[in-house]
XYZ file of C-alpha atoms in Angstrom:
340
model
C 27.234 16.012 8.211
C 24.871 17.548 5.425
C 22.899 15.531 2.594
C 21.409 16.757 -0.404
C 18.839 14.263 -1.749
C 18.149 14.846 -5.642
C 15.329 12.623 -6.297
C 11.903 12.240 -4.754
C 10.344 9.061 -5.943
C 10.164 5.998 -4.158
C 13.976 5.196 -3.826
C 14.232 8.529 -3.079
C 11.901 8.615 0.014
C 14.036 5.887 1.453
C 16.782 7.667 1.378
C 15.672 10.877 2.979
C 13.657 8.632 6.073
C 17.465 6.782 6.361
C 19.309 10.471 6.369
C 16.659 11.766 8.865
C 16.816 9.037 11.581
C 20.959 9.018 11.168
C 22.375 10.880 14.194
C 25.339 12.225 12.182
C 23.649 13.514 9.124
C 20.907 15.942 8.064
C 18.589 16.113 5.520
C 19.002 20.239 4.260
C 18.547 19.913 0.582
C 15.960 18.150 -1.634
C 15.587 18.381 -5.295
C 13.451 16.575 -8.276
C 12.591 18.087 -11.202
C 9.234 18.135 -9.946
C 9.078 20.856 -7.156
C 5.675 19.521 -5.210
C 7.694 16.233 -4.854
C 10.476 18.297 -3.357
C 8.013 19.925 -0.665
C 6.668 16.830 0.272
C 9.656 14.893 1.149
C 10.995 18.295 2.302
C 7.787 18.563 4.499
C 8.346 15.092 5.911
C 12.237 14.948 6.300
C 13.827 18.244 6.416
C 15.564 20.038 3.880
C 15.171 23.088 1.708
C 12.759 21.864 -1.276
C 13.848 23.243 -4.903
C 14.387 21.699 -8.359
C 17.523 23.416 -8.967
C 20.447 20.924 -9.113
C 23.391 23.966 -9.892
C 21.964 25.407 -6.886
C 22.312 22.381 -4.906
C 25.630 21.481 -5.947
C 26.837 24.755 -5.769
C 25.695 24.767 -1.962
C 29.442 25.045 0.436
C 27.238 23.242 3.397
C 26.289 20.237 1.609
C 28.914 16.851 1.725
C 27.224 14.211 0.364
C 24.938 13.768 -2.392
C 21.913 10.768 -3.016
C 21.421 10.056 -6.251
C 17.773 8.758 -6.648
C 16.561 10.066 -9.948
C 15.664 8.210 -12.647
C 18.976 6.178 -13.856
C 19.295 8.627 -17.345
C 20.331 11.215 -14.953
C 22.925 9.274 -12.965
C 25.561 9.735 -14.792
C 25.498 13.384 -15.408
C 24.496 14.022 -11.306
C 27.186 11.705 -10.151
C 29.871 13.009 -12.119
C 28.832 16.787 -11.416
C 28.264 16.187 -7.702
C 32.132 14.523 -7.263
C 33.401 17.345 -9.560
C 31.767 19.846 -6.904
C 33.683 18.244 -4.319
C 30.890 16.346 -3.018
C 30.792 12.376 -1.979
C 28.345 10.639 -3.863
C 25.787 7.499 -2.910
C 24.221 6.634 -6.355
C 21.205 4.448 -6.857
C 22.181 1.527 -9.353
C 22.440 1.094 -11.776
C 24.734 4.073 -12.717
C 23.567 3.281 -16.153
C 22.158 0.890 -18.755
C 25.093 1.749 -21.397
C 28.348 0.099 -20.538
C 29.894 2.791 -22.584
C 28.473 5.654 -20.925
C 29.537 4.184 -17.543
C 32.970 3.639 -19.133
C 32.903 7.587 -20.029
C 31.913 9.019 -16.495
C 34.718 7.044 -14.636
C 37.464 8.672 -17.204
C 35.262 11.814 -16.188
C 35.606 11.491 -12.777
C 39.371 10.156 -12.362
C 41.002 9.102 -8.929
C 37.716 10.806 -7.585
C 35.512 7.376 -8.197
C 36.790 6.614 -4.345
C 34.289 9.454 -3.532
C 31.397 7.174 -4.993
C 29.735 4.633 -3.690
C 26.914 2.157 -5.361
C 23.214 1.445 -3.596
C 23.537 -1.781 -4.151
C 21.784 -2.439 -0.460
C 21.140 -5.905 0.035
C 25.347 -6.107 1.022
C 24.046 -4.812 4.095
C 21.495 -6.943 4.622
C 22.279 -8.110 8.270
C 21.562 -11.857 7.897
C 23.202 -11.515 3.949
C 25.886 -10.058 5.524
C 26.655 -12.566 8.699
C 26.337 -15.553 5.839
C 29.147 -13.698 3.938
C 31.217 -12.839 7.119
C 31.505 -16.387 8.220
C 31.758 -17.754 5.056
C 34.927 -15.537 4.924
C 36.235 -16.921 8.203
C 36.543 -20.301 7.151
C 33.038 -21.925 8.472
C 31.936 -24.042 5.814
C 35.323 -24.714 4.318
C 35.774 -23.795 0.349
C 32.728 -22.109 -1.083
C 31.748 -23.829 -3.630
C 28.056 -23.664 -4.306
C 25.714 -20.199 -3.912
C 22.346 -20.211 -4.499
C 20.347 -16.754 -4.672
C 16.392 -16.659 -5.451
C 15.141 -13.259 -5.643
C 11.243 -12.842 -6.573
C 8.889 -9.901 -6.591
C 5.541 -10.356 -5.597
C 4.257 -8.483 -8.440
C 5.158 -7.039 -11.702
C 6.080 -3.445 -11.978
C 3.800 -1.705 -14.052
C 4.264 -1.330 -17.813
C 5.489 2.212 -18.039
C 8.402 1.431 -15.482
C 9.428 -1.234 -16.964
C 9.734 0.240 -20.428
C 12.330 2.368 -18.762
C 14.334 -0.168 -16.843
C 16.842 -1.775 -18.849
C 15.173 -5.293 -18.553
C 15.392 -7.929 -15.878
C 18.753 -8.726 -15.855
C 19.791 -4.797 -15.683
C 16.827 -3.614 -13.236
C 16.418 -6.601 -11.113
C 19.025 -9.293 -11.163
C 21.770 -6.751 -11.323
C 21.414 -7.124 -7.262
C 21.665 -10.640 -7.121
C 24.864 -9.752 -9.676
C 26.531 -7.935 -7.094
C 25.852 -10.117 -4.588
C 27.184 -13.214 -6.054
C 30.715 -11.014 -6.315
C 30.314 -9.878 -2.832
C 30.409 -13.703 -2.365
C 32.196 -15.110 -5.057
C 34.770 -12.344 -6.464
C 35.400 -12.392 -9.660
C 32.872 -14.126 -12.157
C 34.489 -15.482 -15.096
C 31.256 -16.962 -17.138
C 27.446 -16.478 -17.334
C 25.001 -18.962 -18.848
C 21.633 -17.663 -18.519
C 17.772 -18.941 -19.824
C 14.754 -16.276 -19.742
C 10.931 -17.520 -19.738
C 7.751 -15.224 -20.442
C 5.314 -17.111 -18.102
C 4.313 -13.628 -15.786
C 2.517 -10.996 -17.719
C 1.697 -10.591 -21.563
C 2.799 -7.124 -21.589
C 6.083 -7.799 -19.889
C 6.761 -9.840 -23.270
C 5.569 -7.036 -25.482
C 8.144 -4.781 -24.280
C 10.720 -7.375 -25.094
C 11.516 -8.154 -21.387
C 11.383 -11.458 -20.222
C 9.233 -11.764 -16.472
C 11.792 -15.356 -14.990
C 14.920 -15.868 -14.874
C 17.543 -18.848 -14.322
C 21.400 -17.873 -14.493
C 24.566 -19.845 -13.308
C 28.161 -18.081 -12.778
C 30.834 -19.433 -12.313
C 33.646 -17.555 -10.502
C 37.642 -17.518 -11.183
C 37.945 -19.964 -8.056
C 36.071 -22.631 -9.676
C 32.695 -21.828 -7.721
C 29.634 -21.794 -9.355
C 26.332 -19.123 -8.295
C 22.734 -20.159 -9.083
C 20.157 -17.696 -9.436
C 16.657 -17.896 -9.565
C 14.695 -14.405 -10.572
C 10.867 -14.262 -10.980
C 8.487 -11.064 -11.419
C 5.664 -12.482 -9.243
C 5.364 -14.933 -6.329
C 1.795 -15.232 -4.961
C 3.411 -16.011 -1.192
C 5.209 -12.551 -0.994
C 8.527 -11.074 -1.408
C 10.440 -14.216 -1.683
C 14.348 -13.238 -1.116
C 16.361 -16.201 -0.234
C 20.195 -17.263 -0.045
C 22.312 -20.467 0.343
C 26.178 -21.074 1.084
C 27.084 -24.420 0.379
C 31.160 -25.113 1.073
C 33.536 -28.218 2.014
C 32.653 -28.026 5.788
C 28.599 -27.522 5.803
C 26.011 -24.869 4.501
C 24.584 -21.327 5.374
C 21.569 -20.339 4.742
C 18.935 -17.288 4.843
C 15.475 -17.865 4.257
C 12.528 -15.543 3.865
C 11.604 -12.772 6.784
C 8.254 -12.549 8.469
C 6.709 -9.702 11.303
C 7.135 -12.141 13.788
C 8.200 -15.800 13.794
C 5.152 -17.059 15.831
C 3.456 -20.464 13.974
C -0.111 -21.862 14.608
C -0.729 -25.128 14.844
C -4.608 -26.153 14.996
C -7.461 -28.626 13.599
C -7.525 -26.697 10.438
C -3.741 -26.076 9.228
C -0.292 -26.771 10.609
C 2.892 -24.899 10.898
C 0.428 -22.075 9.756
C 2.667 -18.518 9.923
C 2.066 -14.943 9.310
C 3.217 -13.681 5.891
C 6.512 -12.592 4.592
C 7.387 -9.437 5.002
C 5.559 -7.473 1.042
C 8.591 -5.519 -0.394
C 11.702 -4.325 -0.621
C 10.488 -1.337 1.673
C 9.651 -3.801 4.542
C 12.316 -6.103 3.654
C 15.516 -4.153 3.265
C 14.910 -0.907 5.168
C 17.439 -2.232 7.896
C 19.776 -2.527 4.989
C 19.096 0.707 3.757
C 20.029 2.311 7.188
C 23.365 0.093 6.947
C 24.215 1.526 3.914
C 24.146 4.764 4.436
C 25.819 4.320 8.022
C 28.671 2.788 6.114
C 28.513 5.923 3.483
C 28.730 8.522 6.318
C 31.064 6.435 8.486
C 33.640 7.018 4.904
C 33.089 10.365 4.604
C 34.612 11.127 7.883
C 37.538 7.941 7.898
C 38.272 9.508 4.474
C 38.182 6.149 3.330
C 36.845 4.718 -0.231
C 33.172 2.904 0.093
C 32.007 -0.272 -0.263
C 30.410 -1.249 -3.199
C 31.729 1.652 -5.279
C 31.934 2.694 -8.697
C 34.091 -0.498 -9.996
C 31.318 -2.712 -8.332
C 28.194 -0.947 -10.098
C 30.360 -1.500 -13.356
C 31.253 -4.759 -13.084
C 27.358 -5.912 -12.312
C 26.390 -4.289 -15.134
C 29.350 -6.361 -17.342
C 27.788 -9.641 -16.006
C 24.025 -8.470 -16.954
C 25.134 -7.717 -20.357
C 27.025 -10.881 -20.764
C 23.472 -12.713 -18.978
C 21.462 -10.337 -22.035
C 24.069 -12.110 -24.775
C 23.822 -15.570 -23.171
C 20.482 -15.217 -23.616
C 20.274 -13.963 -27.033
C 22.615 -16.620 -28.051
C 22.235 -19.584 -26.426
C 25.530 -20.019 -25.024
C 27.771 -19.288 -21.961
C 29.425 -15.652 -22.323
C 33.233 -15.836 -20.678
C 33.767 -12.697 -18.748
C 37.489 -11.192 -18.836
C 38.228 -10.945 -15.215
C 40.309 -7.730 -15.805
C 37.734 -5.985 -17.525
C 35.040 -6.363 -14.915
C 37.368 -5.283 -12.119
C 37.884 -7.366 -8.978
C 36.873 -4.600 -6.517
C 34.474 -5.892 -4.099
C 35.329 -9.210 -4.414
C 36.055 -11.877 -1.487
C 38.428 -11.355 0.487
């Protein structure tokens, strides 16, 4: 299967490596506005480099396009790729503006079934195993879900200025994970803080948040975010139900613990950042996308899941601003990707 990659920044290179390692995929074209970046990625992972998007989309040999360019370009590139007959894996978010997402949905119509949105954490082996065991009834009725997501250090101001804010940039992964477990979310309540970096407050953003979600069936989800975590990339999950609990702790390079006169239960630091922590998830995400194309089936998470996560991010922004819980119209937020 022949792939084109549009966007050769940090996340684009993650996708390039996943494609290069996949036995049924080939990186055929690599495109970036900065052609030197495209050449660098092509030299390492294969493909013909260039900066002409039209040439990429017009190439009949291309089966699928990965859109990993800056967020403001996602809607146009996604729509053009679909209109060119390509399957599309688009990095999150589809856009920062729900109105533009809806315009894109109207533009591509039924072809949105050929679009996958890059919420890779659904494919993390541990998170996915917990979700499957919850769905299988192991802990009875799911009553509470706890998601902890803290970055090792805040991103630079230049990145955050165009990120859309913590809820649309960072928490959006957790909103999708909440929907992955709870299905429809009907209420959002959010609080934020500025305790990490002054420049984040100066940008009008928050650097820490606690968000509570209520599922349509009454289950609750608690999300904790921070732009800084001194002990590494903090990524944990806990599912609590009527018959028990399942949890996922942080990952380390190995499971060795040391006991000495100076310390007990000393262990290696947690995996440092998403490039280490979620590499298997990116590999599994691409494999699902490839298989969906071969099966001519709709990939998951799809366009509607991307839209629904943005609806929750918008609701969290409103709750932060007003200090009140915000009701979410489940029909407007879509039921795609909910618990089955």
